[in-house]
C-alpha cells in the first residue's frame, strides 16, 4: 500500500505492507534505528515518536495510518552541530545508562515541553509514566526535563 508522510521534515513515500506498524517501517524500511522496540505492545514507551505534535507509540499504529502526517523521531530532535538543550540536560543529570529507553524519553519530553514549557515535576512524571527505564531510576530523568524547560520557554523548537 502506498504511503506518504513527512519524516523529520522531509517527505518520504513507499509501498508498505498494510499490517506493518510504524516502528518497523521507521527501522526496517527507512533505516532510522533510533526508535527502539521493547515490548511491541504499547507498554514500555521505547518506541515513542511524535506524530502531528503528539507523543505516539509507534508499535501501536500502522505505518499506513501515518499517511499525510508529520512524524518526528529522535533523530529529528538532534542537530549536527551540538547537543540540544534536552540532550544536554540528560547528559548533565546522568539521565541515561544503557540508553535503550532514551529515544522514547526524549520524544515524550520534547512533545510535552513543546506544548507545556512550564510543566511541573508532577506533570512531567505523569507524561513520562508510560516510559519504562530499567537503569537509571526516574529521578535524574525528571531533573533533566525540569532543567530543559527554560530552553522551551525561549524558543519554539529547541
Ligand atoms: S515497543 Fe512500543 S510501547 Fe514498547
Ligand atoms: S537507560 Fe537503560 S533502560 Fe533507561
PDB file of C-alpha atoms and ligand atoms in Angstrom:
ATOM      1  CA  UNK A   1       0.000   0.000   0.000  1.00  0.00           C
ATOM      2  CA  UNK A   2       1.376   3.395  -0.962  1.00  0.00           C
ATOM      3  CA  UNK A   3       2.070   5.695   1.950  1.00  0.00           C
ATOM      4  CA  UNK A   4       3.487   9.217   2.099  1.00  0.00           C
ATOM      5  CA  UNK A   5       4.328  11.290   5.152  1.00  0.00           C
ATOM      6  CA  UNK A   6       6.785  13.855   6.401  1.00  0.00           C
ATOM      7  CA  UNK A   7       9.644  12.313   8.334  1.00  0.00           C
ATOM      8  CA  UNK A   8      11.730  14.738  10.349  1.00  0.00           C
ATOM      9  CA  UNK A   9      10.657  17.451   7.951  1.00  0.00           C
ATOM     10  CA  UNK A  10      11.384  15.552   4.733  1.00  0.00           C
ATOM     11  CA  UNK A  11       8.783  13.842   2.553  1.00  0.00           C
ATOM     12  CA  UNK A  12       9.073  10.054   2.347  1.00  0.00           C
ATOM     13  CA  UNK A  13       6.969   7.579   0.446  1.00  0.00           C
ATOM     14  CA  UNK A  14       6.954   3.899  -0.327  1.00  0.00           C
ATOM     15  CA  UNK A  15       4.981   0.708  -0.689  1.00  0.00           C
ATOM     16  CA  UNK A  16       4.358  -0.647   2.786  1.00  0.00           C
ATOM     17  CA  UNK A  17       2.636  -3.820   3.947  1.00  0.00           C
ATOM     18  CA  UNK A  18      -0.709  -2.671   5.391  1.00  0.00           C
ATOM     19  CA  UNK A  19      -0.032  -4.726   8.541  1.00  0.00           C
ATOM     20  CA  UNK A  20       3.410  -3.170   9.221  1.00  0.00           C
ATOM     21  CA  UNK A  21       3.486  -0.960  12.294  1.00  0.00           C
ATOM     22  CA  UNK A  22       5.154   2.426  12.149  1.00  0.00           C
ATOM     23  CA  UNK A  23       8.140   1.389  14.272  1.00  0.00           C
ATOM     24  CA  UNK A  24       9.087  -1.426  11.888  1.00  0.00           C
ATOM     25  CA  UNK A  25       8.592   0.923   8.960  1.00  0.00           C
ATOM     26  CA  UNK A  26      10.910   3.506  10.518  1.00  0.00           C
ATOM     27  CA  UNK A  27      13.568   0.978  11.478  1.00  0.00           C
ATOM     28  CA  UNK A  28      13.452  -1.581   8.694  1.00  0.00           C
ATOM     29  CA  UNK A  29      12.236   0.370   5.675  1.00  0.00           C
ATOM     30  CA  UNK A  30      13.543   3.861   6.388  1.00  0.00           C
ATOM     31  CA  UNK A  31      16.646   2.771   8.340  1.00  0.00           C
ATOM     32  CA  UNK A  32      16.118   5.125  11.258  1.00  0.00           C
ATOM     33  CA  UNK A  33      17.031   2.841  14.135  1.00  0.00           C
ATOM     34  CA  UNK A  34      16.932   5.476  16.875  1.00  0.00           C
ATOM     35  CA  UNK A  35      13.358   4.411  17.571  1.00  0.00           C
ATOM     36  CA  UNK A  36      13.678   1.382  19.818  1.00  0.00           C
ATOM     37  CA  UNK A  37      11.355  -1.559  20.194  1.00  0.00           C
ATOM     38  CA  UNK A  38      10.966  -3.144  23.613  1.00  0.00           C
ATOM     39  CA  UNK A  39       7.622  -4.722  24.265  1.00  0.00           C
ATOM     40  CA  UNK A  40       5.858  -4.151  20.925  1.00  0.00           C
ATOM     41  CA  UNK A  41       2.510  -3.940  22.654  1.00  0.00           C
ATOM     42  CA  UNK A  42       2.316  -0.413  23.997  1.00  0.00           C
ATOM     43  CA  UNK A  43       3.729  -0.894  27.474  1.00  0.00           C
ATOM     44  CA  UNK A  44       7.351   0.311  27.565  1.00  0.00           C
ATOM     45  CA  UNK A  45       7.323   3.578  25.588  1.00  0.00           C
ATOM     46  CA  UNK A  46      10.709   2.909  23.963  1.00  0.00           C
ATOM     47  CA  UNK A  47       9.186   3.297  20.505  1.00  0.00           C
ATOM     48  CA  UNK A  48       7.621   6.720  21.125  1.00  0.00           C
ATOM     49  CA  UNK A  49       7.716   9.142  18.202  1.00  0.00           C
ATOM     50  CA  UNK A  50       5.882  12.419  17.651  1.00  0.00           C
ATOM     51  CA  UNK A  51       3.011  12.347  15.156  1.00  0.00           C
ATOM     52  CA  UNK A  52       1.447  15.713  14.349  1.00  0.00           C
ATOM     53  CA  UNK A  53       2.769  17.051  17.630  1.00  0.00           C
ATOM     54  CA  UNK A  54       1.593  14.224  19.874  1.00  0.00           C
ATOM     55  CA  UNK A  55       3.745  11.550  21.511  1.00  0.00           C
ATOM     56  CA  UNK A  56       2.632   8.246  19.980  1.00  0.00           C
ATOM     57  CA  UNK A  57       3.763   4.653  20.464  1.00  0.00           C
ATOM     58  CA  UNK A  58       4.925   3.665  17.026  1.00  0.00           C
ATOM     59  CA  UNK A  59       4.375  -0.032  17.782  1.00  0.00           C
ATOM     60  CA  UNK A  60       0.669   0.686  18.197  1.00  0.00           C
ATOM     61  CA  UNK A  61      -0.053   2.436  14.924  1.00  0.00           C
ATOM     62  CA  UNK A  62       0.257   1.122  11.434  1.00  0.00           C
ATOM     63  CA  UNK A  63       2.619   2.856   9.061  1.00  0.00           C
ATOM     64  CA  UNK A  64      -0.285   3.456   6.687  1.00  0.00           C
ATOM     65  CA  UNK A  65      -2.039   5.427   9.423  1.00  0.00           C
ATOM     66  CA  UNK A  66       0.780   7.976   9.213  1.00  0.00           C
ATOM     67  CA  UNK A  67      -0.346   8.909   5.699  1.00  0.00           C
ATOM     68  CA  UNK A  68      -0.256  12.691   5.358  1.00  0.00           C
ATOM     69  CA  UNK A  69       1.146  13.214   8.856  1.00  0.00           C
ATOM     70  CA  UNK A  70       4.292  14.780  10.189  1.00  0.00           C
ATOM     71  CA  UNK A  71       6.389  12.204  12.032  1.00  0.00           C
ATOM     72  CA  UNK A  72       9.354  13.213  14.182  1.00  0.00           C
ATOM     73  CA  UNK A  73      11.732  10.585  15.532  1.00  0.00           C
ATOM     74  CA  UNK A  74      14.581  11.004  17.991  1.00  0.00           C
ATOM     75  CA  UNK A  75      16.886  11.616  15.029  1.00  0.00           C
ATOM     76  CA  UNK A  76      14.764  14.637  14.148  1.00  0.00           C
ATOM     77  CA  UNK A  77      15.382  16.189  17.554  1.00  0.00           C
ATOM     78  CA  UNK A  78      19.127  16.345  17.009  1.00  0.00           C
ATOM     79  CA  UNK A  79      21.310  18.755  15.163  1.00  0.00           C
ATOM     80  CA  UNK A  80      24.706  18.010  13.646  1.00  0.00           C
ATOM     81  CA  UNK A  81      26.312  20.940  15.413  1.00  0.00           C
ATOM     82  CA  UNK A  82      25.649  20.451  19.090  1.00  0.00           C
ATOM     83  CA  UNK A  83      23.572  18.672  21.681  1.00  0.00           C
ATOM     84  CA  UNK A  84      20.105  20.115  22.084  1.00  0.00           C
ATOM     85  CA  UNK A  85      19.130  21.573  25.481  1.00  0.00           C
ATOM     86  CA  UNK A  86      17.166  18.408  26.262  1.00  0.00           C
ATOM     87  CA  UNK A  87      20.113  16.180  25.355  1.00  0.00           C
ATOM     88  CA  UNK A  88      22.473  18.418  27.316  1.00  0.00           C
ATOM     89  CA  UNK A  89      20.251  18.179  30.380  1.00  0.00           C
ATOM     90  CA  UNK A  90      20.065  14.368  30.094  1.00  0.00           C
ATOM     91  CA  UNK A  91      23.843  14.230  29.928  1.00  0.00           C
ATOM     92  CA  UNK A  92      24.335  16.608  32.836  1.00  0.00           C
ATOM     93  CA  UNK A  93      21.938  14.734  35.106  1.00  0.00           C
ATOM     94  CA  UNK A  94      23.114  11.257  34.070  1.00  0.00           C
ATOM     95  CA  UNK A  95      19.584  10.529  32.924  1.00  0.00           C
ATOM     96  CA  UNK A  96      20.610   7.540  30.862  1.00  0.00           C
ATOM     97  CA  UNK A  97      22.717   4.485  31.297  1.00  0.00           C
ATOM     98  CA  UNK A  98      22.211   1.812  28.634  1.00  0.00           C
ATOM     99  CA  UNK A  99      20.196   4.281  26.563  1.00  0.00           C
ATOM    100  CA  UNK A 100      17.530   1.852  25.473  1.00  0.00           C
ATOM    101  CA  UNK A 101      14.657   3.905  26.842  1.00  0.00           C
ATOM    102  CA  UNK A 102      16.252   7.243  25.950  1.00  0.00           C
ATOM    103  CA  UNK A 103      14.744   7.849  22.493  1.00  0.00           C
ATOM    104  CA  UNK A 104      11.266   7.409  23.942  1.00  0.00           C
ATOM    105  CA  UNK A 105      12.080   9.574  26.944  1.00  0.00           C
ATOM    106  CA  UNK A 106      13.395  12.347  24.698  1.00  0.00           C
ATOM    107  CA  UNK A 107      10.494  12.295  22.247  1.00  0.00           C
ATOM    108  CA  UNK A 108       7.913  12.174  25.036  1.00  0.00           C
ATOM    109  CA  UNK A 109       9.613  15.008  26.924  1.00  0.00           C
ATOM    110  CA  UNK A 110      10.006  17.064  23.754  1.00  0.00           C
ATOM    111  CA  UNK A 111       6.323  16.747  22.884  1.00  0.00           C
ATOM    112  CA  UNK A 112       5.377  17.675  26.439  1.00  0.00           C
ATOM    113  CA  UNK A 113       7.659  20.702  26.756  1.00  0.00           C
ATOM    114  CA  UNK A 114       6.755  21.992  23.299  1.00  0.00           C
ATOM    115  CA  UNK A 115       3.128  22.189  24.456  1.00  0.00           C
ATOM    116  CA  UNK A 116       3.736  22.843  28.149  1.00  0.00           C
ATOM    117  CA  UNK A 117       7.093  24.507  28.783  1.00  0.00           C
ATOM    118  CA  UNK A 118       6.021  25.262  32.337  1.00  0.00           C
ATOM    119  CA  UNK A 119       5.133  21.667  33.194  1.00  0.00           C
ATOM    120  CA  UNK A 120       5.924  20.975  36.832  1.00  0.00           C
ATOM    121  CA  UNK A 121       7.506  17.836  38.241  1.00  0.00           C
ATOM    122  CA  UNK A 122       4.150  16.130  38.762  1.00  0.00           C
ATOM    123  CA  UNK A 123       3.080  16.831  35.201  1.00  0.00           C
ATOM    124  CA  UNK A 124       6.412  15.581  33.845  1.00  0.00           C
ATOM    125  CA  UNK A 125       6.126  12.437  35.957  1.00  0.00           C
ATOM    126  CA  UNK A 126       2.652  11.873  34.624  1.00  0.00           C
ATOM    127  CA  UNK A 127       3.696  12.409  30.991  1.00  0.00           C
ATOM    128  CA  UNK A 128       6.660  10.041  31.367  1.00  0.00           C
ATOM    129  CA  UNK A 129       4.784   7.471  33.421  1.00  0.00           C
ATOM    130  CA  UNK A 130       4.323   5.287  30.365  1.00  0.00           C
ATOM    131  CA  UNK A 131       8.038   5.207  29.606  1.00  0.00           C
ATOM    132  CA  UNK A 132       9.915   2.463  31.417  1.00  0.00           C
ATOM    133  CA  UNK A 133      13.588   2.673  32.350  1.00  0.00           C
ATOM    134  CA  UNK A 134      15.405  -0.259  33.890  1.00  0.00           C
ATOM    135  CA  UNK A 135      18.705   1.506  34.534  1.00  0.00           C
ATOM    136  CA  UNK A 136      18.862   4.963  35.983  1.00  0.00           C
ATOM    137  CA  UNK A 137      15.728   5.283  38.012  1.00  0.00           C
ATOM    138  CA  UNK A 138      13.475   8.171  37.221  1.00  0.00           C
ATOM    139  CA  UNK A 139      14.786  10.957  39.456  1.00  0.00           C
ATOM    140  CA  UNK A 140      17.597  12.082  37.126  1.00  0.00           C
ATOM    141  CA  UNK A 141      15.276  11.898  34.129  1.00  0.00           C
ATOM    142  CA  UNK A 142      12.733  14.179  35.806  1.00  0.00           C
ATOM    143  CA  UNK A 143      15.520  16.540  36.868  1.00  0.00           C
ATOM    144  CA  UNK A 144      16.805  16.716  33.290  1.00  0.00           C
ATOM    145  CA  UNK A 145      13.384  17.508  31.866  1.00  0.00           C
ATOM    146  CA  UNK A 146      12.807  20.140  34.530  1.00  0.00           C
ATOM    147  CA  UNK A 147      16.071  21.809  33.611  1.00  0.00           C
ATOM    148  CA  UNK A 148      15.343  21.715  29.866  1.00  0.00           C
ATOM    149  CA  UNK A 149      12.128  23.692  30.337  1.00  0.00           C
ATOM    150  CA  UNK A 150      13.970  27.009  30.151  1.00  0.00           C
ATOM    151  CA  UNK A 151      15.008  26.372  26.552  1.00  0.00           C
ATOM    152  CA  UNK A 152      11.438  25.589  25.518  1.00  0.00           C
ATOM    153  CA  UNK A 153      10.223  28.842  27.011  1.00  0.00           C
ATOM    154  CA  UNK A 154      12.719  30.803  24.905  1.00  0.00           C
ATOM    155  CA  UNK A 155      12.355  29.148  21.510  1.00  0.00           C
ATOM    156  CA  UNK A 156       9.588  27.367  19.720  1.00  0.00           C
ATOM    157  CA  UNK A 157      11.591  24.270  18.774  1.00  0.00           C
ATOM    158  CA  UNK A 158      14.864  23.637  20.607  1.00  0.00           C
TER     159      UNK A 158
HETATM  160  S1  LIG B   1       7.807  -1.092  21.918  1.00  0.00           S
HETATM  161 FE1  LIG B   1       6.123   0.251  21.728  1.00  0.00          FE
HETATM  162  S2  LIG B   1       5.478   0.602  23.751  1.00  0.00           S
HETATM  163 FE2  LIG B   1       7.045  -0.896  23.963  1.00  0.00          FE
HETATM  164  S1  LIG B   2      18.813   3.954  30.459  1.00  0.00           S
HETATM  165 FE1  LIG B   2      18.674   1.774  30.286  1.00  0.00          FE
HETATM  166  S2  LIG B   2      16.533   1.422  30.182  1.00  0.00           S
HETATM  167 FE2  LIG B   2      16.672   3.531  30.593  1.00  0.00          FE
END
